[in-house]
Amino acid sequence: MKLWGITNTGLVRSENQDAYAAFESGGCTVAVVCDGMGGPHGGRVASAIAVSRFQKEIQDNLRGDMTADQLRHVMLASIAAANDAIRQEAERNADYRHMGTTLVCALTRPDLALIANIGDSRAYHITSEGISQISRDHSVVENMVAKGDITPQEARRHPSRNLITRALGPDISAKADTFALPWRTEEYILLCTDGLVNTVSDQEMLFEVLHDGDVDGCLEHLLQISLQRGAPDNVTAVLLLNDQERS
């Protein structure tokens, strides 16, 4: 497996409240991306806690002989532990009482990719056939799109596009959605915050990852596109490539 990651404050925010990690554990390649919220410094604290606790739980509990169902259970338990850790810190410090964070993660091995998300940070599957969004946003505008009230294109510009309906921290039991897909050689998983999604189109993501001929620099290219368009939010992305043949 190959991994790339990038994060940037953007051109408007005074602080980067995104966080990410990408690592190997228990025979799997794992990545997690979070986008914090909750007033001055609260979002930064929430996303950092979520990433750190998620990574620790994965590394403590993942084993190479696990079934797909067992891997999914560990992934969800790690997300729940991250939620508990955020809530405990909020109870200790009144300044962080309203903090929270999105989370999107990928747990992969050469034949399988498991995805989980809560909030509006996204996971994409990129193959020679194109790009497809795996995760489903937990947001006001996504609900409007599902009802047919607005189009996906209108959702990108809607004034309520930053309002999410689920997050780690505010909810006692934050429910993450999970997805499983075949994971084949020369396929990619892209995890990113809405700071990238709101400034760069899916087709631009596809081109930079698959067709520009510079996969090592593609995340930097995507960041530069976002910056050229004003980058009003923090921008974070992690890219995973399956370069292993299945046994």
PDB file of C-alpha atoms in Angstrom:
ATOM      1  CA  MET A   1       0.000   0.000   0.000  1.00  0.00           C
ATOM      2  CA  LYS A   2       1.048   3.591  -0.566  1.00  0.00           C
ATOM      3  CA  LEU A   3      -0.138   6.608   1.417  1.00  0.00           C
ATOM      4  CA  TRP A   4      -0.084  10.375   0.942  1.00  0.00           C
ATOM      5  CA  GLY A   5      -1.522  13.081   3.191  1.00  0.00           C
ATOM      6  CA  ILE A   6      -1.790  16.864   3.263  1.00  0.00           C
ATOM      7  CA  THR A   7      -3.425  19.524   5.432  1.00  0.00           C
ATOM      8  CA  ASN A   8      -3.555  23.306   5.170  1.00  0.00           C
ATOM      9  CA  THR A   9      -5.230  26.125   7.097  1.00  0.00           C
ATOM     10  CA  GLY A  10      -6.521  27.755   3.905  1.00  0.00           C
ATOM     11  CA  LEU A  11      -6.710  31.481   3.240  1.00  0.00           C
ATOM     12  CA  VAL A  12      -9.502  32.598   5.581  1.00  0.00           C
ATOM     13  CA  ARG A  13      -9.389  30.571   8.800  1.00  0.00           C
ATOM     14  CA  SER A  14      -6.920  31.617  11.499  1.00  0.00           C
ATOM     15  CA  GLU A  15      -6.406  28.048  12.737  1.00  0.00           C
ATOM     16  CA  ASN A  16      -6.312  24.593  11.200  1.00  0.00           C
ATOM     17  CA  GLN A  17      -8.999  22.546  12.970  1.00  0.00           C
ATOM     18  CA  ASP A  18      -8.568  19.521  10.693  1.00  0.00           C
ATOM     19  CA  ALA A  19      -6.482  16.499  11.680  1.00  0.00           C
ATOM     20  CA  TYR A  20      -5.498  13.225  10.048  1.00  0.00           C
ATOM     21  CA  ALA A  21      -3.429  10.085  10.470  1.00  0.00           C
ATOM     22  CA  ALA A  22      -2.374   7.296   8.102  1.00  0.00           C
ATOM     23  CA  PHE A  23      -0.619   4.168   9.317  1.00  0.00           C
ATOM     24  CA  GLU A  24      -0.185   0.389   9.083  1.00  0.00           C
ATOM     25  CA  SER A  25      -1.649  -1.885  11.756  1.00  0.00           C
ATOM     26  CA  GLY A  26      -2.581  -5.560  12.046  1.00  0.00           C
ATOM     27  CA  GLY A  27      -1.879  -6.256   8.379  1.00  0.00           C
ATOM     28  CA  CYS A  28      -4.115  -3.369   7.290  1.00  0.00           C
ATOM     29  CA  THR A  29      -3.540   0.141   6.014  1.00  0.00           C
ATOM     30  CA  VAL A  30      -5.628   2.638   7.940  1.00  0.00           C
ATOM     31  CA  ALA A  31      -6.388   6.342   7.457  1.00  0.00           C
ATOM     32  CA  VAL A  32      -8.614   8.771   9.322  1.00  0.00           C
ATOM     33  CA  VAL A  33      -9.547  12.402   8.592  1.00  0.00           C
ATOM     34  CA  CYS A  34     -11.405  14.747  10.960  1.00  0.00           C
ATOM     35  CA  ASP A  35     -12.784  18.270  10.639  1.00  0.00           C
ATOM     36  CA  GLY A  36     -13.325  19.918  14.022  1.00  0.00           C
ATOM     37  CA  MET A  37     -15.848  22.523  15.110  1.00  0.00           C
ATOM     38  CA  GLY A  38     -16.893  24.290  18.285  1.00  0.00           C
ATOM     39  CA  GLY A  39     -15.547  27.799  18.769  1.00  0.00           C
ATOM     40  CA  PRO A  40     -12.000  29.054  19.377  1.00  0.00           C
ATOM     41  CA  HIS A  41      -9.615  26.093  19.624  1.00  0.00           C
ATOM     42  CA  GLY A  42     -12.426  23.650  20.420  1.00  0.00           C
ATOM     43  CA  GLY A  43     -12.509  22.212  16.912  1.00  0.00           C
ATOM     44  CA  ARG A  44      -8.752  21.741  16.884  1.00  0.00           C
ATOM     45  CA  VAL A  45      -8.926  19.909  20.212  1.00  0.00           C
ATOM     46  CA  ALA A  46     -11.838  17.707  19.122  1.00  0.00           C
ATOM     47  CA  SER A  47     -10.256  16.614  15.843  1.00  0.00           C
ATOM     48  CA  ALA A  48      -6.894  15.954  17.509  1.00  0.00           C
ATOM     49  CA  ILE A  49      -8.515  13.843  20.237  1.00  0.00           C
ATOM     50  CA  ALA A  50     -10.563  11.901  17.686  1.00  0.00           C
ATOM     51  CA  VAL A  51      -7.589  11.062  15.484  1.00  0.00           C
ATOM     52  CA  SER A  52      -5.336  10.149  18.404  1.00  0.00           C
ATOM     53  CA  ARG A  53      -7.874   7.949  20.189  1.00  0.00           C
ATOM     54  CA  PHE A  54      -9.059   6.282  16.975  1.00  0.00           C
ATOM     55  CA  GLN A  55      -5.477   5.401  16.056  1.00  0.00           C
ATOM     56  CA  LYS A  56      -4.693   4.042  19.516  1.00  0.00           C
ATOM     57  CA  GLU A  57      -7.794   1.829  19.593  1.00  0.00           C
ATOM     58  CA  ILE A  58      -7.074   0.475  16.113  1.00  0.00           C
ATOM     59  CA  GLN A  59      -3.454  -0.307  16.971  1.00  0.00           C
ATOM     60  CA  ASP A  60      -4.421  -1.952  20.267  1.00  0.00           C
ATOM     61  CA  ASN A  61      -7.153  -4.176  18.848  1.00  0.00           C
ATOM     62  CA  LEU A  62      -6.539  -4.936  15.171  1.00  0.00           C
ATOM     63  CA  ARG A  63      -5.153  -8.369  14.272  1.00  0.00           C
ATOM     64  CA  GLY A  64      -4.134  -9.801  10.936  1.00  0.00           C
ATOM     65  CA  ASP A  65      -6.412 -12.861  11.152  1.00  0.00           C
ATOM     66  CA  MET A  66      -9.684 -10.953  11.543  1.00  0.00           C
ATOM     67  CA  THR A  67     -12.707 -11.431   9.324  1.00  0.00           C
ATOM     68  CA  ALA A  68     -14.335  -8.484   7.572  1.00  0.00           C
ATOM     69  CA  ASP A  69     -17.057  -8.377  10.246  1.00  0.00           C
ATOM     70  CA  GLN A  70     -14.450  -8.338  12.993  1.00  0.00           C
ATOM     71  CA  LEU A  71     -12.549  -5.538  11.264  1.00  0.00           C
ATOM     72  CA  ARG A  72     -15.761  -3.534  10.995  1.00  0.00           C
ATOM     73  CA  HIS A  73     -16.454  -4.072  14.695  1.00  0.00           C
ATOM     74  CA  VAL A  74     -12.997  -2.792  15.647  1.00  0.00           C
ATOM     75  CA  MET A  75     -13.447   0.231  13.380  1.00  0.00           C
ATOM     76  CA  LEU A  76     -16.809   1.147  14.929  1.00  0.00           C
ATOM     77  CA  ALA A  77     -15.545   0.529  18.462  1.00  0.00           C
ATOM     78  CA  SER A  78     -12.603   2.845  17.757  1.00  0.00           C
ATOM     79  CA  ILE A  79     -14.965   5.574  16.549  1.00  0.00           C
ATOM     80  CA  ALA A  80     -17.096   5.135  19.681  1.00  0.00           C
ATOM     81  CA  ALA A  81     -13.991   5.406  21.857  1.00  0.00           C
ATOM     82  CA  ALA A  82     -13.028   8.624  20.058  1.00  0.00           C
ATOM     83  CA  ASN A  83     -16.506  10.014  20.729  1.00  0.00           C
ATOM     84  CA  ASP A  84     -16.243   9.138  24.422  1.00  0.00           C
ATOM     85  CA  ALA A  85     -12.821  10.785  24.669  1.00  0.00           C
ATOM     86  CA  ILE A  86     -14.116  14.036  23.171  1.00  0.00           C
ATOM     87  CA  ARG A  87     -17.108  14.091  25.507  1.00  0.00           C
ATOM     88  CA  GLN A  88     -14.924  13.428  28.549  1.00  0.00           C
ATOM     89  CA  GLU A  89     -12.633  16.332  27.665  1.00  0.00           C
ATOM     90  CA  ALA A  90     -15.656  18.598  27.133  1.00  0.00           C
ATOM     91  CA  GLU A  91     -16.911  17.704  30.603  1.00  0.00           C
ATOM     92  CA  ARG A  92     -13.516  18.554  32.123  1.00  0.00           C
ATOM     93  CA  ASN A  93     -13.149  21.905  30.352  1.00  0.00           C
ATOM     94  CA  ALA A  94     -16.090  24.281  29.950  1.00  0.00           C
ATOM     95  CA  ASP A  95     -14.301  26.086  27.092  1.00  0.00           C
ATOM     96  CA  TYR A  96     -14.720  22.925  25.006  1.00  0.00           C
ATOM     97  CA  ARG A  97     -18.312  22.163  25.973  1.00  0.00           C
ATOM     98  CA  HIS A  98     -19.682  22.507  22.435  1.00  0.00           C
ATOM     99  CA  MET A  99     -16.787  21.031  20.487  1.00  0.00           C
ATOM    100  CA  GLY A 100     -17.185  18.225  17.987  1.00  0.00           C
ATOM    101  CA  THR A 101     -15.731  16.814  14.811  1.00  0.00           C
ATOM    102  CA  THR A 102     -16.553  14.925  11.668  1.00  0.00           C
ATOM    103  CA  LEU A 103     -14.728  11.683  10.977  1.00  0.00           C
ATOM    104  CA  VAL A 104     -14.133   9.611   7.878  1.00  0.00           C
ATOM    105  CA  CYS A 105     -11.861   6.581   7.901  1.00  0.00           C
ATOM    106  CA  ALA A 106     -10.677   3.749   5.709  1.00  0.00           C
ATOM    107  CA  LEU A 107      -9.422   0.359   6.819  1.00  0.00           C
ATOM    108  CA  THR A 108      -7.958  -1.546   3.895  1.00  0.00           C
ATOM    109  CA  ARG A 109      -6.175  -4.727   2.959  1.00  0.00           C
ATOM    110  CA  PRO A 110      -5.317  -5.986  -0.552  1.00  0.00           C
ATOM    111  CA  ASP A 111      -8.807  -7.426  -1.206  1.00  0.00           C
ATOM    112  CA  LEU A 112     -11.104  -5.160   0.825  1.00  0.00           C
ATOM    113  CA  ALA A 113     -11.767  -1.560   1.834  1.00  0.00           C
ATOM    114  CA  LEU A 114     -13.984  -0.721   4.800  1.00  0.00           C
ATOM    115  CA  ILE A 115     -15.148   2.882   5.110  1.00  0.00           C
ATOM    116  CA  ALA A 116     -16.927   4.659   7.960  1.00  0.00           C
ATOM    117  CA  ASN A 117     -18.075   8.257   8.230  1.00  0.00           C
ATOM    118  CA  ILE A 118     -19.939  10.614  10.488  1.00  0.00           C
ATOM    119  CA  GLY A 119     -20.538  14.181   9.346  1.00  0.00           C
ATOM    120  CA  ASP A 120     -19.642  15.566   5.933  1.00  0.00           C
ATOM    121  CA  SER A 121     -16.003  14.610   5.471  1.00  0.00           C
ATOM    122  CA  ARG A 122     -15.935  12.254   2.506  1.00  0.00           C
ATOM    123  CA  ALA A 123     -14.484   9.063   1.075  1.00  0.00           C
ATOM    124  CA  TYR A 124     -14.098   8.570  -2.682  1.00  0.00           C
ATOM    125  CA  HIS A 125     -13.229   5.460  -4.687  1.00  0.00           C
ATOM    126  CA  ILE A 126     -11.069   6.211  -7.725  1.00  0.00           C
ATOM    127  CA  THR A 127     -10.490   3.615 -10.447  1.00  0.00           C
ATOM    128  CA  SER A 128      -9.755   3.557 -14.162  1.00  0.00           C
ATOM    129  CA  GLU A 129     -13.539   3.716 -14.653  1.00  0.00           C
ATOM    130  CA  GLY A 130     -13.927   7.006 -12.776  1.00  0.00           C
ATOM    131  CA  ILE A 131     -14.588   8.478  -9.340  1.00  0.00           C
ATOM    132  CA  SER A 132     -17.486   7.667  -7.017  1.00  0.00           C
ATOM    133  CA  GLN A 133     -18.392   8.950  -3.576  1.00  0.00           C
ATOM    134  CA  ILE A 134     -18.526   6.088  -1.085  1.00  0.00           C
ATOM    135  CA  SER A 135     -19.647   7.935   2.021  1.00  0.00           C
ATOM    136  CA  ARG A 136     -22.921   9.782   2.443  1.00  0.00           C
ATOM    137  CA  ASP A 137     -22.853  13.250   3.984  1.00  0.00           C
ATOM    138  CA  HIS A 138     -24.751  13.701   7.234  1.00  0.00           C
ATOM    139  CA  SER A 139     -25.808  17.242   6.419  1.00  0.00           C
ATOM    140  CA  VAL A 140     -28.824  19.445   5.907  1.00  0.00           C
ATOM    141  CA  VAL A 141     -28.148  19.877   2.192  1.00  0.00           C
ATOM    142  CA  GLU A 142     -27.634  16.140   1.634  1.00  0.00           C
ATOM    143  CA  ASN A 143     -31.077  15.545   3.116  1.00  0.00           C
ATOM    144  CA  MET A 144     -32.457  18.180   0.731  1.00  0.00           C
ATOM    145  CA  VAL A 145     -30.776  16.471  -2.224  1.00  0.00           C
ATOM    146  CA  ALA A 146     -32.187  13.091  -1.142  1.00  0.00           C
ATOM    147  CA  LYS A 147     -35.690  14.594  -1.072  1.00  0.00           C
ATOM    148  CA  GLY A 148     -35.222  16.159  -4.507  1.00  0.00           C
ATOM    149  CA  ASP A 149     -35.512  19.705  -3.164  1.00  0.00           C
ATOM    150  CA  ILE A 150     -32.145  20.744  -4.640  1.00  0.00           C
ATOM    151  CA  THR A 151     -29.613  19.260  -7.052  1.00  0.00           C
ATOM    152  CA  PRO A 152     -26.097  18.134  -6.040  1.00  0.00           C
ATOM    153  CA  GLN A 153     -24.743  21.129  -7.952  1.00  0.00           C
ATOM    154  CA  GLU A 154     -26.994  23.500  -5.984  1.00  0.00           C
ATOM    155  CA  ALA A 155     -25.900  21.830  -2.754  1.00  0.00           C
ATOM    156  CA  ARG A 156     -22.297  22.907  -3.348  1.00  0.00           C
ATOM    157  CA  ARG A 157     -23.367  26.570  -3.223  1.00  0.00           C
ATOM    158  CA  HIS A 158     -26.252  26.361  -0.736  1.00  0.00           C
ATOM    159  CA  PRO A 159     -25.967  28.693   2.305  1.00  0.00           C
ATOM    160  CA  SER A 160     -26.679  25.747   4.644  1.00  0.00           C
ATOM    161  CA  ARG A 161     -23.999  23.494   3.151  1.00  0.00           C
ATOM    162  CA  ASN A 162     -21.893  23.610   6.343  1.00  0.00           C
ATOM    163  CA  LEU A 163     -24.703  22.443   8.652  1.00  0.00           C
ATOM    164  CA  ILE A 164     -24.173  18.822   9.616  1.00  0.00           C
ATOM    165  CA  THR A 165     -26.647  16.498  11.298  1.00  0.00           C
ATOM    166  CA  ARG A 166     -24.200  14.108  12.984  1.00  0.00           C
ATOM    167  CA  ALA A 167     -20.820  14.602  14.639  1.00  0.00           C
ATOM    168  CA  LEU A 168     -18.541  13.100  17.248  1.00  0.00           C
ATOM    169  CA  GLY A 169     -18.817  14.928  20.547  1.00  0.00           C
ATOM    170  CA  PRO A 170     -22.323  16.413  20.683  1.00  0.00           C
ATOM    171  CA  ASP A 171     -24.053  13.009  20.547  1.00  0.00           C
ATOM    172  CA  ILE A 172     -23.790  10.424  23.333  1.00  0.00           C
ATOM    173  CA  SER A 173     -23.950   7.626  20.784  1.00  0.00           C
ATOM    174  CA  ALA A 174     -22.670   9.066  17.513  1.00  0.00           C
ATOM    175  CA  LYS A 175     -23.739   6.648  14.784  1.00  0.00           C
ATOM    176  CA  ALA A 176     -21.334   6.163  11.911  1.00  0.00           C
ATOM    177  CA  ASP A 177     -22.346   4.691   8.555  1.00  0.00           C
ATOM    178  CA  THR A 178     -20.151   1.900   7.180  1.00  0.00           C
ATOM    179  CA  PHE A 179     -19.448   0.731   3.660  1.00  0.00           C
ATOM    180  CA  ALA A 180     -17.507  -2.217   2.228  1.00  0.00           C
ATOM    181  CA  LEU A 181     -16.156  -2.539  -1.289  1.00  0.00           C
ATOM    182  CA  PRO A 182     -13.763  -4.763  -3.228  1.00  0.00           C
ATOM    183  CA  TRP A 183     -10.273  -3.256  -3.176  1.00  0.00           C
ATOM    184  CA  ARG A 184      -8.283  -4.040  -6.288  1.00  0.00           C
ATOM    185  CA  THR A 185      -4.755  -3.351  -7.441  1.00  0.00           C
ATOM    186  CA  GLU A 186      -4.173   0.185  -8.800  1.00  0.00           C
ATOM    187  CA  GLU A 187      -7.323   1.540  -7.147  1.00  0.00           C
ATOM    188  CA  TYR A 188      -7.396   4.534  -4.823  1.00  0.00           C
ATOM    189  CA  ILE A 189      -9.331   5.697  -1.781  1.00  0.00           C
ATOM    190  CA  LEU A 190      -9.402   9.466  -1.204  1.00  0.00           C
ATOM    191  CA  LEU A 191     -10.483  10.823   2.186  1.00  0.00           C
ATOM    192  CA  CYS A 192     -11.025  14.571   2.512  1.00  0.00           C
ATOM    193  CA  THR A 193     -12.711  17.350   4.455  1.00  0.00           C
ATOM    194  CA  ASP A 194     -15.329  19.657   2.988  1.00  0.00           C
ATOM    195  CA  GLY A 195     -12.694  22.342   2.536  1.00  0.00           C
ATOM    196  CA  LEU A 196     -11.520  20.373  -0.498  1.00  0.00           C
ATOM    197  CA  VAL A 197     -14.971  19.242  -1.647  1.00  0.00           C
ATOM    198  CA  ASN A 198     -16.349  22.791  -1.685  1.00  0.00           C
ATOM    199  CA  THR A 199     -13.560  24.173  -3.870  1.00  0.00           C
ATOM    200  CA  VAL A 200     -12.543  21.287  -6.140  1.00  0.00           C
ATOM    201  CA  SER A 201     -14.872  19.195  -8.284  1.00  0.00           C
ATOM    202  CA  ASP A 202     -14.980  15.403  -8.308  1.00  0.00           C
ATOM    203  CA  GLN A 203     -13.713  15.377 -11.875  1.00  0.00           C
ATOM    204  CA  GLU A 204     -10.749  17.538 -10.921  1.00  0.00           C
ATOM    205  CA  MET A 205      -9.944  15.088  -8.131  1.00  0.00           C
ATOM    206  CA  LEU A 206     -10.108  12.229 -10.629  1.00  0.00           C
ATOM    207  CA  PHE A 207      -7.847  14.001 -13.122  1.00  0.00           C
ATOM    208  CA  GLU A 208      -5.163  14.941 -10.594  1.00  0.00           C
ATOM    209  CA  VAL A 209      -5.050  11.477  -9.022  1.00  0.00           C
ATOM    210  CA  LEU A 210      -5.331   9.300 -12.119  1.00  0.00           C
ATOM    211  CA  HIS A 211      -4.543  11.208 -15.282  1.00  0.00           C
ATOM    212  CA  ASP A 212      -2.011  13.947 -14.527  1.00  0.00           C
ATOM    213  CA  GLY A 213       0.871  11.491 -14.263  1.00  0.00           C
ATOM    214  CA  ASP A 214       2.141  12.780 -10.903  1.00  0.00           C
ATOM    215  CA  VAL A 215       0.455  10.796  -8.153  1.00  0.00           C
ATOM    216  CA  ASP A 216       3.137  11.820  -5.639  1.00  0.00           C
ATOM    217  CA  GLY A 217       2.206  15.458  -6.183  1.00  0.00           C
ATOM    218  CA  CYS A 218      -1.528  15.152  -6.780  1.00  0.00           C
ATOM    219  CA  LEU A 219      -2.645  16.207  -3.289  1.00  0.00           C
ATOM    220  CA  GLU A 220      -0.445  19.294  -3.499  1.00  0.00           C
ATOM    221  CA  HIS A 221      -1.982  20.056  -6.907  1.00  0.00           C
ATOM    222  CA  LEU A 222      -5.494  19.744  -5.441  1.00  0.00           C
ATOM    223  CA  LEU A 223      -4.526  22.010  -2.554  1.00  0.00           C
ATOM    224  CA  GLN A 224      -3.201  24.619  -4.966  1.00  0.00           C
ATOM    225  CA  ILE A 225      -6.500  24.565  -6.882  1.00  0.00           C
ATOM    226  CA  SER A 226      -8.362  25.148  -3.624  1.00  0.00           C
ATOM    227  CA  LEU A 227      -6.033  27.997  -2.670  1.00  0.00           C
ATOM    228  CA  GLN A 228      -6.456  29.603  -6.073  1.00  0.00           C
ATOM    229  CA  ARG A 229     -10.220  29.601  -5.449  1.00  0.00           C
ATOM    230  CA  GLY A 230      -9.942  31.303  -2.086  1.00  0.00           C
ATOM    231  CA  ALA A 231      -9.750  28.249   0.232  1.00  0.00           C
ATOM    232  CA  PRO A 232     -12.272  29.629   2.743  1.00  0.00           C
ATOM    233  CA  ASP A 233     -11.906  26.564   4.980  1.00  0.00           C
ATOM    234  CA  ASN A 234      -9.168  24.210   6.137  1.00  0.00           C
ATOM    235  CA  VAL A 235      -8.214  21.653   3.482  1.00  0.00           C
ATOM    236  CA  THR A 236      -7.169  18.100   4.348  1.00  0.00           C
ATOM    237  CA  ALA A 237      -6.852  14.968   2.219  1.00  0.00           C
ATOM    238  CA  VAL A 238      -5.372  11.474   2.481  1.00  0.00           C
ATOM    239  CA  LEU A 239      -4.859   9.216  -0.526  1.00  0.00           C
ATOM    240  CA  LEU A 240      -4.401   5.434  -0.388  1.00  0.00           C
ATOM    241  CA  LEU A 241      -3.218   3.321  -3.321  1.00  0.00           C
ATOM    242  CA  ASN A 242      -3.560  -0.448  -3.482  1.00  0.00           C
ATOM    243  CA  ASP A 243      -0.320  -1.522  -5.161  1.00  0.00           C
ATOM    244  CA  GLN A 244      -0.397  -5.113  -3.908  1.00  0.00           C
ATOM    245  CA  GLU A 245      -1.457  -8.139  -5.886  1.00  0.00           C
ATOM    246  CA  ARG A 246      -3.999 -10.349  -4.142  1.00  0.00           C
ATOM    247  CA  SER A 247      -2.630 -13.728  -3.081  1.00  0.00           C
TER     248      SER A 247
END
